[in-house]
PDB file of C-alpha atoms in Angstrom:
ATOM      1  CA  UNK A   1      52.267 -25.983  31.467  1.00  0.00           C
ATOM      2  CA  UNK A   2      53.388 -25.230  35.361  1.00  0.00           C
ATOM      3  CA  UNK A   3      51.994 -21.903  35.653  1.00  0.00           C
ATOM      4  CA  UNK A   4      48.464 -21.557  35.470  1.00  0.00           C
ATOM      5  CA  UNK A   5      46.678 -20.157  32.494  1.00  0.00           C
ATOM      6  CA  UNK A   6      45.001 -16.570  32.991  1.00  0.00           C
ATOM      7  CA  UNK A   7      41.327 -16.679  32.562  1.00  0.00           C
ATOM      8  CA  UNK A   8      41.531 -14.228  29.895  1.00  0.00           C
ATOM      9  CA  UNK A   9      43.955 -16.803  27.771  1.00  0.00           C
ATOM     10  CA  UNK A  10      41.236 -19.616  28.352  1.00  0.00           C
ATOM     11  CA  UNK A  11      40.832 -20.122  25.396  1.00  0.00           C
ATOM     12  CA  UNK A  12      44.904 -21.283  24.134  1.00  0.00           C
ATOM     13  CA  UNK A  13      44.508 -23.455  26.929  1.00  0.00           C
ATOM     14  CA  UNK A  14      43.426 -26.703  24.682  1.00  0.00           C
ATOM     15  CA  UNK A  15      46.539 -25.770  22.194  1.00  0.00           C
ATOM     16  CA  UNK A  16      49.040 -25.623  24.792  1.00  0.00           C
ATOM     17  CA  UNK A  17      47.834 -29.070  26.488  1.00  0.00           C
ATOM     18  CA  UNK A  18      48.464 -30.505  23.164  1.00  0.00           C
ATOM     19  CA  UNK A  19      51.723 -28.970  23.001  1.00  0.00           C
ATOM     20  CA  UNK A  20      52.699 -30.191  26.323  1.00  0.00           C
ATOM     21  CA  UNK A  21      51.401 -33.806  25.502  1.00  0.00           C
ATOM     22  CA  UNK A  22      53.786 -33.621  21.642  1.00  0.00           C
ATOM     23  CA  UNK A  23      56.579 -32.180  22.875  1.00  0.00           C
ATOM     24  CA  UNK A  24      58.576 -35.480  22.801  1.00  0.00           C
ATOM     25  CA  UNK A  25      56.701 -37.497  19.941  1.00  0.00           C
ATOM     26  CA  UNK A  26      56.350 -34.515  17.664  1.00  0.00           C
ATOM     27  CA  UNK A  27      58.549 -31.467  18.577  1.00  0.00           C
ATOM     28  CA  UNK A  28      57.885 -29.542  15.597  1.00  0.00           C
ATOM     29  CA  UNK A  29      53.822 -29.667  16.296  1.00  0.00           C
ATOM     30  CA  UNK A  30      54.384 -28.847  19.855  1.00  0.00           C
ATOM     31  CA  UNK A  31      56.643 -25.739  18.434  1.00  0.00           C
ATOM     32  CA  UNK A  32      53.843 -24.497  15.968  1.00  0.00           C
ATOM     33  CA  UNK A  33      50.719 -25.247  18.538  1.00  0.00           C
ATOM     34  CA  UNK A  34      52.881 -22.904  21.114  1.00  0.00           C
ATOM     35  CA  UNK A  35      53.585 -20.432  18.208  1.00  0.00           C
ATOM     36  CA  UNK A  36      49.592 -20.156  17.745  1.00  0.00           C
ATOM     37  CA  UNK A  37      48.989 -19.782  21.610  1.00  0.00           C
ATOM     38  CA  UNK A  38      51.378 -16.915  21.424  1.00  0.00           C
ATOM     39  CA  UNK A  39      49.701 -15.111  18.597  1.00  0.00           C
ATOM     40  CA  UNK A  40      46.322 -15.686  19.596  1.00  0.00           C
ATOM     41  CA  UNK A  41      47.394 -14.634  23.080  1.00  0.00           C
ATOM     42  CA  UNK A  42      48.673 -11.273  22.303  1.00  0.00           C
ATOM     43  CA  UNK A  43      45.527 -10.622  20.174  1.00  0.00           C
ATOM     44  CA  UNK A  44      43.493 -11.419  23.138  1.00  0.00           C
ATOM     45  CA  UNK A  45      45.140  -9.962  26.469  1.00  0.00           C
ATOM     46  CA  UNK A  46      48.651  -8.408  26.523  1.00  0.00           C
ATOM     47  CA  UNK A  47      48.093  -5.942  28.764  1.00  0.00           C
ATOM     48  CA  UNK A  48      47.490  -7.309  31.963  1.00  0.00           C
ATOM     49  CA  UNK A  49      50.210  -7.730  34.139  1.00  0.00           C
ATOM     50  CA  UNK A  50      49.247 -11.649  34.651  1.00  0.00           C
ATOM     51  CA  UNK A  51      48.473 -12.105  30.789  1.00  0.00           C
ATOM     52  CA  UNK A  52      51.560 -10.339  29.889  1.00  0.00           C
ATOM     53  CA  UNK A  53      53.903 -12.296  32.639  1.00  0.00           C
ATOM     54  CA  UNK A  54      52.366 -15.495  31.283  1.00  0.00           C
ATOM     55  CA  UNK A  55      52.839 -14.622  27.279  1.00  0.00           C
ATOM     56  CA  UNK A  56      56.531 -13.104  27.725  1.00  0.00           C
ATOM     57  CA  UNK A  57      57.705 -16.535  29.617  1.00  0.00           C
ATOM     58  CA  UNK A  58      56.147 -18.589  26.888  1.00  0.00           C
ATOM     59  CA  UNK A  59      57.755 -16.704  23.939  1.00  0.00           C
ATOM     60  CA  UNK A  60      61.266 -17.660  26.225  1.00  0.00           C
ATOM     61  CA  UNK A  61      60.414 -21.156  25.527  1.00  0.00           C
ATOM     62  CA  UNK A  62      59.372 -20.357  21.979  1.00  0.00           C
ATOM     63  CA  UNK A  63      62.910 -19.130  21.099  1.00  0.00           C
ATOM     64  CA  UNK A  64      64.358 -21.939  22.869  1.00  0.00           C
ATOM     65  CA  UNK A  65      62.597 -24.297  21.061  1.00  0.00           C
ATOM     66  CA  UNK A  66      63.121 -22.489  17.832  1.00  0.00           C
ATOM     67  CA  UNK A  67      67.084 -22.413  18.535  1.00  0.00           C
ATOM     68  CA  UNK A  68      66.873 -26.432  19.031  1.00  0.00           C
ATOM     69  CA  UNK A  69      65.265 -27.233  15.900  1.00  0.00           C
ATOM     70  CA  UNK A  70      67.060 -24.351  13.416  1.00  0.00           C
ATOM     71  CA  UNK A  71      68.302 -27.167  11.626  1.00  0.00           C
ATOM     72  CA  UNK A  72      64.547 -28.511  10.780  1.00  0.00           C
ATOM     73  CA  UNK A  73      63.156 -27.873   7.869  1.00  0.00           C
ATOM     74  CA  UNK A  74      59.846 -27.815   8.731  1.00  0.00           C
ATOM     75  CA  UNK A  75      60.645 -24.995  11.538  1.00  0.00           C
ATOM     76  CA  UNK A  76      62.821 -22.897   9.226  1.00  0.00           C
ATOM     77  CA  UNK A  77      60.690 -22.917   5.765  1.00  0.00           C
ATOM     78  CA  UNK A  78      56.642 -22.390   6.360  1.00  0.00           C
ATOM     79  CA  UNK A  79      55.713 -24.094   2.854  1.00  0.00           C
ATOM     80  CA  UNK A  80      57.219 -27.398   4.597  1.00  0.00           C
ATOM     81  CA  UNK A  81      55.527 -26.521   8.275  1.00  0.00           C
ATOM     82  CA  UNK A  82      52.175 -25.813   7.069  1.00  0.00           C
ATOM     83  CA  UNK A  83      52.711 -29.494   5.399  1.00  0.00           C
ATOM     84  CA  UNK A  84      54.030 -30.969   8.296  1.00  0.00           C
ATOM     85  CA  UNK A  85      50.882 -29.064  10.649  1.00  0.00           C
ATOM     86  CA  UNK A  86      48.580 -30.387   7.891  1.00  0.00           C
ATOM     87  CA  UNK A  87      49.634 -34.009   7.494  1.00  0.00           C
ATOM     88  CA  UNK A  88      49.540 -34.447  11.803  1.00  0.00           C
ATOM     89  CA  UNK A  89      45.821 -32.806  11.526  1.00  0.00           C
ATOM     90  CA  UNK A  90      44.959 -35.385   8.430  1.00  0.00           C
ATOM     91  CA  UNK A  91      46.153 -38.359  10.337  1.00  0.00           C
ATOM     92  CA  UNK A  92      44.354 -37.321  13.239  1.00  0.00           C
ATOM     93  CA  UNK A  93      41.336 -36.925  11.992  1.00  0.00           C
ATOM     94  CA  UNK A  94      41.367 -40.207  10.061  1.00  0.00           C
ATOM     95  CA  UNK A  95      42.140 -42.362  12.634  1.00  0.00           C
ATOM     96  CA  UNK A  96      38.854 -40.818  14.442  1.00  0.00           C
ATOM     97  CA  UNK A  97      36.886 -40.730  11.202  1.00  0.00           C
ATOM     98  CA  UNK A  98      37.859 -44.307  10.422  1.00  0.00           C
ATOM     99  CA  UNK A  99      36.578 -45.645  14.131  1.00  0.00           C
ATOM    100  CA  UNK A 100      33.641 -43.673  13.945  1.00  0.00           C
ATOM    101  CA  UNK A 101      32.471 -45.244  10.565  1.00  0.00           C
ATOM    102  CA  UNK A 102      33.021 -48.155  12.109  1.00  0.00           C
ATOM    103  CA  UNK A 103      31.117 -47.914  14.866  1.00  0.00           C
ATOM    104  CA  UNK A 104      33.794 -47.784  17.676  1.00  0.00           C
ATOM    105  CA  UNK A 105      33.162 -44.643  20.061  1.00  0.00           C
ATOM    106  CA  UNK A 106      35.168 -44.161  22.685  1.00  0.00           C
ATOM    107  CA  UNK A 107      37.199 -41.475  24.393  1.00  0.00           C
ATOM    108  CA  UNK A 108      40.639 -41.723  22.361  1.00  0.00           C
ATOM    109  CA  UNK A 109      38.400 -41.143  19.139  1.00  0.00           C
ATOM    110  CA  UNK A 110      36.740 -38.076  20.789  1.00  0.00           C
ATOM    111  CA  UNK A 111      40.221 -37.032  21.669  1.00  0.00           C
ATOM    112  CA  UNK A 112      41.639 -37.305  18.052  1.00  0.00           C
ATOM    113  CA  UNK A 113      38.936 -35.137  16.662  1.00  0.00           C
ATOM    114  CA  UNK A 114      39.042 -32.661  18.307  1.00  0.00           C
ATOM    115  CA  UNK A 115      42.991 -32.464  18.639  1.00  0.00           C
ATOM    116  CA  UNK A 116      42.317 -32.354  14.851  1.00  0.00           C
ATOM    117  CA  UNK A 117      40.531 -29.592  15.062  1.00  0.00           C
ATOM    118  CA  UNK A 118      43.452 -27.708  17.155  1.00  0.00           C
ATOM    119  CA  UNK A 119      45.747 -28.318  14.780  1.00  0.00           C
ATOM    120  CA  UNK A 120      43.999 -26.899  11.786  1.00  0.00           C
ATOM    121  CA  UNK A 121      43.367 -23.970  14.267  1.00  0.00           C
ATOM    122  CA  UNK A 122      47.558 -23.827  14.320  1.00  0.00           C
ATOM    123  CA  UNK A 123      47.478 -23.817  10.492  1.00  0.00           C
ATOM    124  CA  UNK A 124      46.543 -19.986  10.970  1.00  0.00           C
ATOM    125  CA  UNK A 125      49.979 -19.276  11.903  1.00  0.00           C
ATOM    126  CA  UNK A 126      50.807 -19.528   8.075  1.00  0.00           C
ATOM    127  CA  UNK A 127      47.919 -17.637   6.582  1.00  0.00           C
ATOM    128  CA  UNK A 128      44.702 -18.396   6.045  1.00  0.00           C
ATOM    129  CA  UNK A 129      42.538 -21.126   6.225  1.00  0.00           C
ATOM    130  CA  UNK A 130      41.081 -23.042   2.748  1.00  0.00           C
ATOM    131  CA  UNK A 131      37.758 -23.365   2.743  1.00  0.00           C
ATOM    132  CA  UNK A 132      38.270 -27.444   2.884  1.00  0.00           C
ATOM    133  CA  UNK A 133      40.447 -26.876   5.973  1.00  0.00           C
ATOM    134  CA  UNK A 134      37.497 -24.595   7.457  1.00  0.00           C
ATOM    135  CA  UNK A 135      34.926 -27.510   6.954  1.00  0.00           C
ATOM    136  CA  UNK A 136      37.523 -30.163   8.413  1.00  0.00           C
ATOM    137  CA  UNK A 137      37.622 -28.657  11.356  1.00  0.00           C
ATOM    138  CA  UNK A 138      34.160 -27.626  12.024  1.00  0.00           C
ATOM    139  CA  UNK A 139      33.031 -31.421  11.419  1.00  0.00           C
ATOM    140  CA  UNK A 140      35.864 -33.073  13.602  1.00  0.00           C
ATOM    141  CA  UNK A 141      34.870 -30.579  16.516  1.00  0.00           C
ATOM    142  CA  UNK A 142      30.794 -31.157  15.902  1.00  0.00           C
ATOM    143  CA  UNK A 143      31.820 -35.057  15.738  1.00  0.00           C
ATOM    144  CA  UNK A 144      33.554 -34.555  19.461  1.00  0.00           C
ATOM    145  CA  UNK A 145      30.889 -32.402  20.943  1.00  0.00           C
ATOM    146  CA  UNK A 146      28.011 -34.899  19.417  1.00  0.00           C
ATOM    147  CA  UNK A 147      30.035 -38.816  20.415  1.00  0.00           C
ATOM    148  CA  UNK A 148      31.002 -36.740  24.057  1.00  0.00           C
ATOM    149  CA  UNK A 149      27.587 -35.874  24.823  1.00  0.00           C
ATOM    150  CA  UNK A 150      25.866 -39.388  23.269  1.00  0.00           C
ATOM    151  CA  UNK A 151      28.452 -41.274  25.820  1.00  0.00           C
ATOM    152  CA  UNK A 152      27.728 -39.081  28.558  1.00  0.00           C
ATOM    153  CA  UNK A 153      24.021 -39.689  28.212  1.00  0.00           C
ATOM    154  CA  UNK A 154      23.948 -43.112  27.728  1.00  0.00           C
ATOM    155  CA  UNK A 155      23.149 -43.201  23.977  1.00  0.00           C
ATOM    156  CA  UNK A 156      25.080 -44.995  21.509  1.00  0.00           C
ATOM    157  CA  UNK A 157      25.855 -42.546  18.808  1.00  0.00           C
ATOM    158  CA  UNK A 158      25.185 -42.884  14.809  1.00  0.00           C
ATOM    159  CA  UNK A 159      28.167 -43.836  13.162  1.00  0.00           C
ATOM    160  CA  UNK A 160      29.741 -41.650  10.117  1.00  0.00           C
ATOM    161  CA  UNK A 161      28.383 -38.003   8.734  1.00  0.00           C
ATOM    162  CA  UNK A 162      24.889 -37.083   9.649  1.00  0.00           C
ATOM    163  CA  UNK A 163      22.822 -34.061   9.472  1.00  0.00           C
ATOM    164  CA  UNK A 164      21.958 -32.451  12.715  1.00  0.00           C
ATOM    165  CA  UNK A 165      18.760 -29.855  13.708  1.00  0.00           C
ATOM    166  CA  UNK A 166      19.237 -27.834  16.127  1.00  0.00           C
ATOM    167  CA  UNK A 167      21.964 -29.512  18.254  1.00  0.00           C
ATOM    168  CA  UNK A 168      22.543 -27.167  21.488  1.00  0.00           C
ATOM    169  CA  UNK A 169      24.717 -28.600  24.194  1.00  0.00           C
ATOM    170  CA  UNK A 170      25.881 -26.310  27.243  1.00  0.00           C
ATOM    171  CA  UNK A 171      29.660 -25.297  27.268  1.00  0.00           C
ATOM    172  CA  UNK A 172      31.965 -27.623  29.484  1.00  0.00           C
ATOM    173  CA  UNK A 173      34.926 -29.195  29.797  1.00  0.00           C
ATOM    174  CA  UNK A 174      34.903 -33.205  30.830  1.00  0.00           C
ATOM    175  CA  UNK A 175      38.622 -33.396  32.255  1.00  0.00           C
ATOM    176  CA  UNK A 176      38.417 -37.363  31.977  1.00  0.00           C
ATOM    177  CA  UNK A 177      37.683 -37.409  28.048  1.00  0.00           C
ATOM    178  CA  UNK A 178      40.114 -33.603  28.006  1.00  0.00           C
ATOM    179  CA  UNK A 179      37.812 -32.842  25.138  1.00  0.00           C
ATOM    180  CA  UNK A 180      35.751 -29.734  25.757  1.00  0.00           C
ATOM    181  CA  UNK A 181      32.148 -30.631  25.139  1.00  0.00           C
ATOM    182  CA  UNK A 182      31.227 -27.338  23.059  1.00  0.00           C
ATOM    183  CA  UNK A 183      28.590 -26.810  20.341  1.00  0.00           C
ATOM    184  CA  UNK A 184      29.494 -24.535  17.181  1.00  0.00           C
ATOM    185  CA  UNK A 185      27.696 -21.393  17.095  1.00  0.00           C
ATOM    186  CA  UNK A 186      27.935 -18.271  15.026  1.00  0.00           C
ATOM    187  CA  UNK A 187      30.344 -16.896  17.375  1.00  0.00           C
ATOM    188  CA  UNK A 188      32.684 -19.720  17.502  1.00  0.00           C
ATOM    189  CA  UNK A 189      36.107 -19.085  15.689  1.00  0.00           C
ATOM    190  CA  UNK A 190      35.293 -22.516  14.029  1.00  0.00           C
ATOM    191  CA  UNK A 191      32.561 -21.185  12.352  1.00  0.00           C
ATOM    192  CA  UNK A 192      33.814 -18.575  10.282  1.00  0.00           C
ATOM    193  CA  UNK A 193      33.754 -18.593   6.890  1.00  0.00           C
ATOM    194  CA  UNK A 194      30.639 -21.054   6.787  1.00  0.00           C
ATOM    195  CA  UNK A 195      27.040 -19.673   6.549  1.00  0.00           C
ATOM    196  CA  UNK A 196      25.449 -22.191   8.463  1.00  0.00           C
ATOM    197  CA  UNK A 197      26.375 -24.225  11.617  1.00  0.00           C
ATOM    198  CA  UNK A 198      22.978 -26.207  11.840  1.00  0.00           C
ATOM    199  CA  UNK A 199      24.110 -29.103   9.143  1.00  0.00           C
ATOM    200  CA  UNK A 200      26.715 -31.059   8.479  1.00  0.00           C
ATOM    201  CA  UNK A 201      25.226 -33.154   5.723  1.00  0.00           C
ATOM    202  CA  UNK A 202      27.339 -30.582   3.364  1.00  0.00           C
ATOM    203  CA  UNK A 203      30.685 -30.676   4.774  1.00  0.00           C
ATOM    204  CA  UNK A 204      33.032 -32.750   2.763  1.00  0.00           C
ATOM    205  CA  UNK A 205      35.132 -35.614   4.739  1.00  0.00           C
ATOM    206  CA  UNK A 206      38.974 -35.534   3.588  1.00  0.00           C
ATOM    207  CA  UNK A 207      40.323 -37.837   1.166  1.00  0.00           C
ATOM    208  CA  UNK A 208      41.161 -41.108   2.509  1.00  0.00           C
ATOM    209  CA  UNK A 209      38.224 -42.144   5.227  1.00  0.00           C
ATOM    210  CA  UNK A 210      40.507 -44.216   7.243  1.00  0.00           C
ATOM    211  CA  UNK A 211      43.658 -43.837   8.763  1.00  0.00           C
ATOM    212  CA  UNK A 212      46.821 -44.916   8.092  1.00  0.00           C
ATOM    213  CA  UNK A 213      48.646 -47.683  10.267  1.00  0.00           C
ATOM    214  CA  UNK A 214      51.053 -44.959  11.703  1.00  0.00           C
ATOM    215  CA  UNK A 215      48.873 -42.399  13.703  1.00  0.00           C
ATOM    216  CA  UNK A 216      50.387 -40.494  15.469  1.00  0.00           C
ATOM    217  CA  UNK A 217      48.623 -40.986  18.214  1.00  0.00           C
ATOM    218  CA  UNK A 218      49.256 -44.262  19.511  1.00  0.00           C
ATOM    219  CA  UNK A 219      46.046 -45.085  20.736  1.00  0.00           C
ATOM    220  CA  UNK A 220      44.896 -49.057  21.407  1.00  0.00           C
ATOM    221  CA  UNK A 221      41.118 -49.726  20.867  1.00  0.00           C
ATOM    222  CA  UNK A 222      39.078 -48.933  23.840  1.00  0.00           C
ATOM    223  CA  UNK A 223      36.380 -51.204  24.203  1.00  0.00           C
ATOM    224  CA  UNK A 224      34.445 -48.959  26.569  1.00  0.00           C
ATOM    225  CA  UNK A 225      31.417 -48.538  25.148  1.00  0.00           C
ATOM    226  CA  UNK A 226      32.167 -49.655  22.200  1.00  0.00           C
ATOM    227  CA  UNK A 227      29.053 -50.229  19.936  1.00  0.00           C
ATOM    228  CA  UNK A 228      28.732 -53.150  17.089  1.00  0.00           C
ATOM    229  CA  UNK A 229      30.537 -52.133  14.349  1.00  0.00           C
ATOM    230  CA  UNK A 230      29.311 -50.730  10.648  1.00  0.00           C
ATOM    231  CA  UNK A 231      29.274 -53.547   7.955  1.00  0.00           C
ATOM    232  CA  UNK A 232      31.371 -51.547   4.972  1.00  0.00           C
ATOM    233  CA  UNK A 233      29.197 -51.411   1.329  1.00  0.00           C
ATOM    234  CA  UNK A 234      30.391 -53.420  -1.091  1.00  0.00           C
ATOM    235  CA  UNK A 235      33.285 -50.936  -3.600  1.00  0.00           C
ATOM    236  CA  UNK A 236      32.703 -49.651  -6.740  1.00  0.00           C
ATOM    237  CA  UNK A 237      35.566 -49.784  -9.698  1.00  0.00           C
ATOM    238  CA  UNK A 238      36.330 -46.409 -10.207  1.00  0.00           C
ATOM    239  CA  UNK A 239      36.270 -44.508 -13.343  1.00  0.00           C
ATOM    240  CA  UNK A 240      39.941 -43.692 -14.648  1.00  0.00           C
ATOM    241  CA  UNK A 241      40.510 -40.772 -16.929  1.00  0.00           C
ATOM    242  CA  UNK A 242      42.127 -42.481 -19.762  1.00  0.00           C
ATOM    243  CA  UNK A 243      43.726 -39.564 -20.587  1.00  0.00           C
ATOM    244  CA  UNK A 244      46.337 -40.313 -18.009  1.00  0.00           C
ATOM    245  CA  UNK A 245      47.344 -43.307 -18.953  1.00  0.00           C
ATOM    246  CA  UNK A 246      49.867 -41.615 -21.340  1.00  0.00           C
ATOM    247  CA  UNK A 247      50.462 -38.870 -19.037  1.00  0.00           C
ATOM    248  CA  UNK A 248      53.453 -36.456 -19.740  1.00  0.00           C
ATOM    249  CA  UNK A 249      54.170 -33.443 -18.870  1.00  0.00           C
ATOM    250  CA  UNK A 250      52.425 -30.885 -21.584  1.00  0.00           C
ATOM    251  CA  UNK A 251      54.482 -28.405 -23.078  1.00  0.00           C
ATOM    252  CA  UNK A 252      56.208 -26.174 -21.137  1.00  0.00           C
ATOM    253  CA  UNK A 253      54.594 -26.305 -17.533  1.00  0.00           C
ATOM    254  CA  UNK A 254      56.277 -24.588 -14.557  1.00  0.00           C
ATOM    255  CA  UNK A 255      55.798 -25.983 -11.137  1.00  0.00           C
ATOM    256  CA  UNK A 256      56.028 -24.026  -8.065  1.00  0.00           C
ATOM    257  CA  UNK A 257      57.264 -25.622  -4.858  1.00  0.00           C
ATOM    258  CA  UNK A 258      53.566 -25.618  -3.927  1.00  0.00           C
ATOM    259  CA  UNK A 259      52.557 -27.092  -6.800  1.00  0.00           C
ATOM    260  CA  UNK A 260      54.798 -29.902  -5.655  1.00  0.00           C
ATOM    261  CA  UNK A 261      53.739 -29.999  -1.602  1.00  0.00           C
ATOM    262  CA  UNK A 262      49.849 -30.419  -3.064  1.00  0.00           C
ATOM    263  CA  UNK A 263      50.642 -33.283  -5.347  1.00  0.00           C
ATOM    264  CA  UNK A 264      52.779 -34.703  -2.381  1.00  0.00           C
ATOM    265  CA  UNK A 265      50.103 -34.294  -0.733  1.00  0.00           C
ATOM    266  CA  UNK A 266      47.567 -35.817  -2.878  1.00  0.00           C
ATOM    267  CA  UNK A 267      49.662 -39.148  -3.375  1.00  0.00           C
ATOM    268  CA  UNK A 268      49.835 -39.011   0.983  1.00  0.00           C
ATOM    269  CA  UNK A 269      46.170 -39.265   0.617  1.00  0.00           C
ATOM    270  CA  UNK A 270      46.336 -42.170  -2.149  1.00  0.00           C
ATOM    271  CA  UNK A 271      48.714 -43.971   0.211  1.00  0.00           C
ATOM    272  CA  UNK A 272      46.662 -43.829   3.675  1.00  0.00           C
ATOM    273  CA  UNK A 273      43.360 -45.069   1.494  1.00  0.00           C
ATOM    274  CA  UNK A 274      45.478 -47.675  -0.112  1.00  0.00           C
ATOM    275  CA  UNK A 275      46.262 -49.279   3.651  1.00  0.00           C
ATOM    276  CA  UNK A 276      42.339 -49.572   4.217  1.00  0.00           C
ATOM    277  CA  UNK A 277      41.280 -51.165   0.581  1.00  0.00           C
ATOM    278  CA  UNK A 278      39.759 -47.631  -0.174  1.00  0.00           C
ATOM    279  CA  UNK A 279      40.458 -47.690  -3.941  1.00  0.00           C
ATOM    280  CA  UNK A 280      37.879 -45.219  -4.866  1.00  0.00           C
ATOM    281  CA  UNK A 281      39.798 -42.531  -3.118  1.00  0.00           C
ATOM    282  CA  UNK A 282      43.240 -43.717  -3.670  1.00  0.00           C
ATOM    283  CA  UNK A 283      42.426 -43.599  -7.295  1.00  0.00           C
ATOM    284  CA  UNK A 284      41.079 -39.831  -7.343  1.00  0.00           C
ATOM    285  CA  UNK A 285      43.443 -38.667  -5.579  1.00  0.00           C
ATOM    286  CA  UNK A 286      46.153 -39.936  -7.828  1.00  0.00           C
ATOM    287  CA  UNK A 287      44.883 -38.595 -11.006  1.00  0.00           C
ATOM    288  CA  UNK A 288      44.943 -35.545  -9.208  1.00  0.00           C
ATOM    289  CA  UNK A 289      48.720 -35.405  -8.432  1.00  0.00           C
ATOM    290  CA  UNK A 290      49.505 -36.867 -11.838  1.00  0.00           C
ATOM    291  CA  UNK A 291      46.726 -33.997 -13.380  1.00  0.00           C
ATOM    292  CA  UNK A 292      48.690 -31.619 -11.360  1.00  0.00           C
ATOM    293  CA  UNK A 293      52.467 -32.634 -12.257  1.00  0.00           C
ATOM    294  CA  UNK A 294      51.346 -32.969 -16.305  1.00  0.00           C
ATOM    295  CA  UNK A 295      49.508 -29.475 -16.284  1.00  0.00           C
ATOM    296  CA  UNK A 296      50.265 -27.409 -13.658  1.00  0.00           C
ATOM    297  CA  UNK A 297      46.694 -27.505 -12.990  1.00  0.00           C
ATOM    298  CA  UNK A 298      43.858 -28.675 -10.476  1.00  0.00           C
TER     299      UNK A 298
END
């Protein structure tokens, strides 16, 4: 953005550098993350002459954004959007979630996570968030915060999900890693809808733990400090529901169009595990889209 943000927008500021930065590779994101800015800016200053100045020259590049991409899909029905919002987010967050597992910390990672955790903010635009989408985004933004500030002091971080006591870190912004280093508290819009923001060892990781070839950020591996790297266990052969193995659809099942975008969904999942050997997850998450498609149910 040219013009500078007003303090009392401070806090689209993160949304609309991530905008800014997707504007060529992903047009659509950088359309939706601007949308959010907007709505979240009106709720908090409209008023002001500076806020308002600011807000009514952004919706003027909102509806000439909209105009150039009437013929997308993804900007013209929200059930393909949210997808779209929610498939950038995923492969975001796996790409960091798949480094950090395996031991590689380093500022791109940081950077994924938390831009992650901006784009499931941007999901709001179409409703609200599921509870899974809640818990994504509080992790990947505790996972930023807790690599930043291990990096910063020194300390080589602990590779995967932990459980953390009592984490406090002061409220900055490091404008070499652009990742704000910023614990959750009870106040934090990232925390709603959780009861408690002083463990993690409860919030469940997305299906698929790695990311697929084709992130969307196209990010080399930083060897700046760069610790040794996490041996992987040894897989277990998942259990198949046998079930399924003479899967039909039963009786007379109606599917909605977002019965359809979940078990899309479900087989994207299968397909990004499937690049990483994770067969446990690619398995689970193709009963589920087959579950889904046979019975119109979860």
């Amino acid at each position: 953005m040219a013009a500078a943000i007003p303090a009392p927008l401070k806090a689209i500021q993160h949304h609309l550098r991530t905008a800014q930065e997707l504007e060529k590779r992903d047009p659509v994101v950088a359309y939706y993350c601007k949308l959010y800015a907007v709505q979240t800016g009106m709720k908090l200053d409209s008023k002001s002459p500076e806020c308002r100045k600011f807000l009514m020259k952004l919706m003027d590049q909102l509806e000439s954004m909209k105009k150039e991409l009437s013929d997308n899909e993804s900007v013209s029905q929200e059930l393909v959007g949210h997808a779209h919002i929610e498939n950038y987010a995923l492969k975001m967050f796996l790409y960091a979630d798949n480094e950090d597992r395996s031991g590689r910390f380093h500022k791109n990672m940081i950077k994924s996570f938390y831009t992650a955790s901006l784009l499931i903010d941007v999901l709001t635009v179409f409703g609200e968030l599921s509870e899974e989408n809640i818990q994504h985004r509080k992790y990947a933004r505790w996972k930023a915060t807790y690599i930043h500030n291990c990096l910063k002091n020194g300390e080589t971080p602990q590779a995967g999900p932990i459980g953390v006591e009592g984490e406090a870190y002061e409220d900055e912004y490091d404008t070499e890693v652009g990742t704000p280093s910023q614990v959750l508290k009870p106040s934090d819009p990232a925390s709603e809808g959780t009861s408690s923001t002083h463990s993690t060892t409860n919030i469940q990781i997305p299906p698929g733990a790695h990311a697929p070839a084709n992130t969307p950020a196209d990010v080399p591996h930083n060897t700046e400090n760069v610790s040794h790297p996490v041996q992987p266990s040894p897989q277990k052969i998942p259990q198949v529901d046998p079930s399924l193995f003479k899967a039909g659809q039963q009786g007379n099942v109606h599917l909605t169009p977002e019965d359809f975008a979940r078990a899309q969904k479900y087989c994207k999942f299968a397909g990004s595990a499937l690049q990483y050997e994770d067969i446990d997850t690619a398995v689970q998450n193709l009963q589920k889209a087959l579950k889904l498609l046979t019975t119109g149910r979860e």
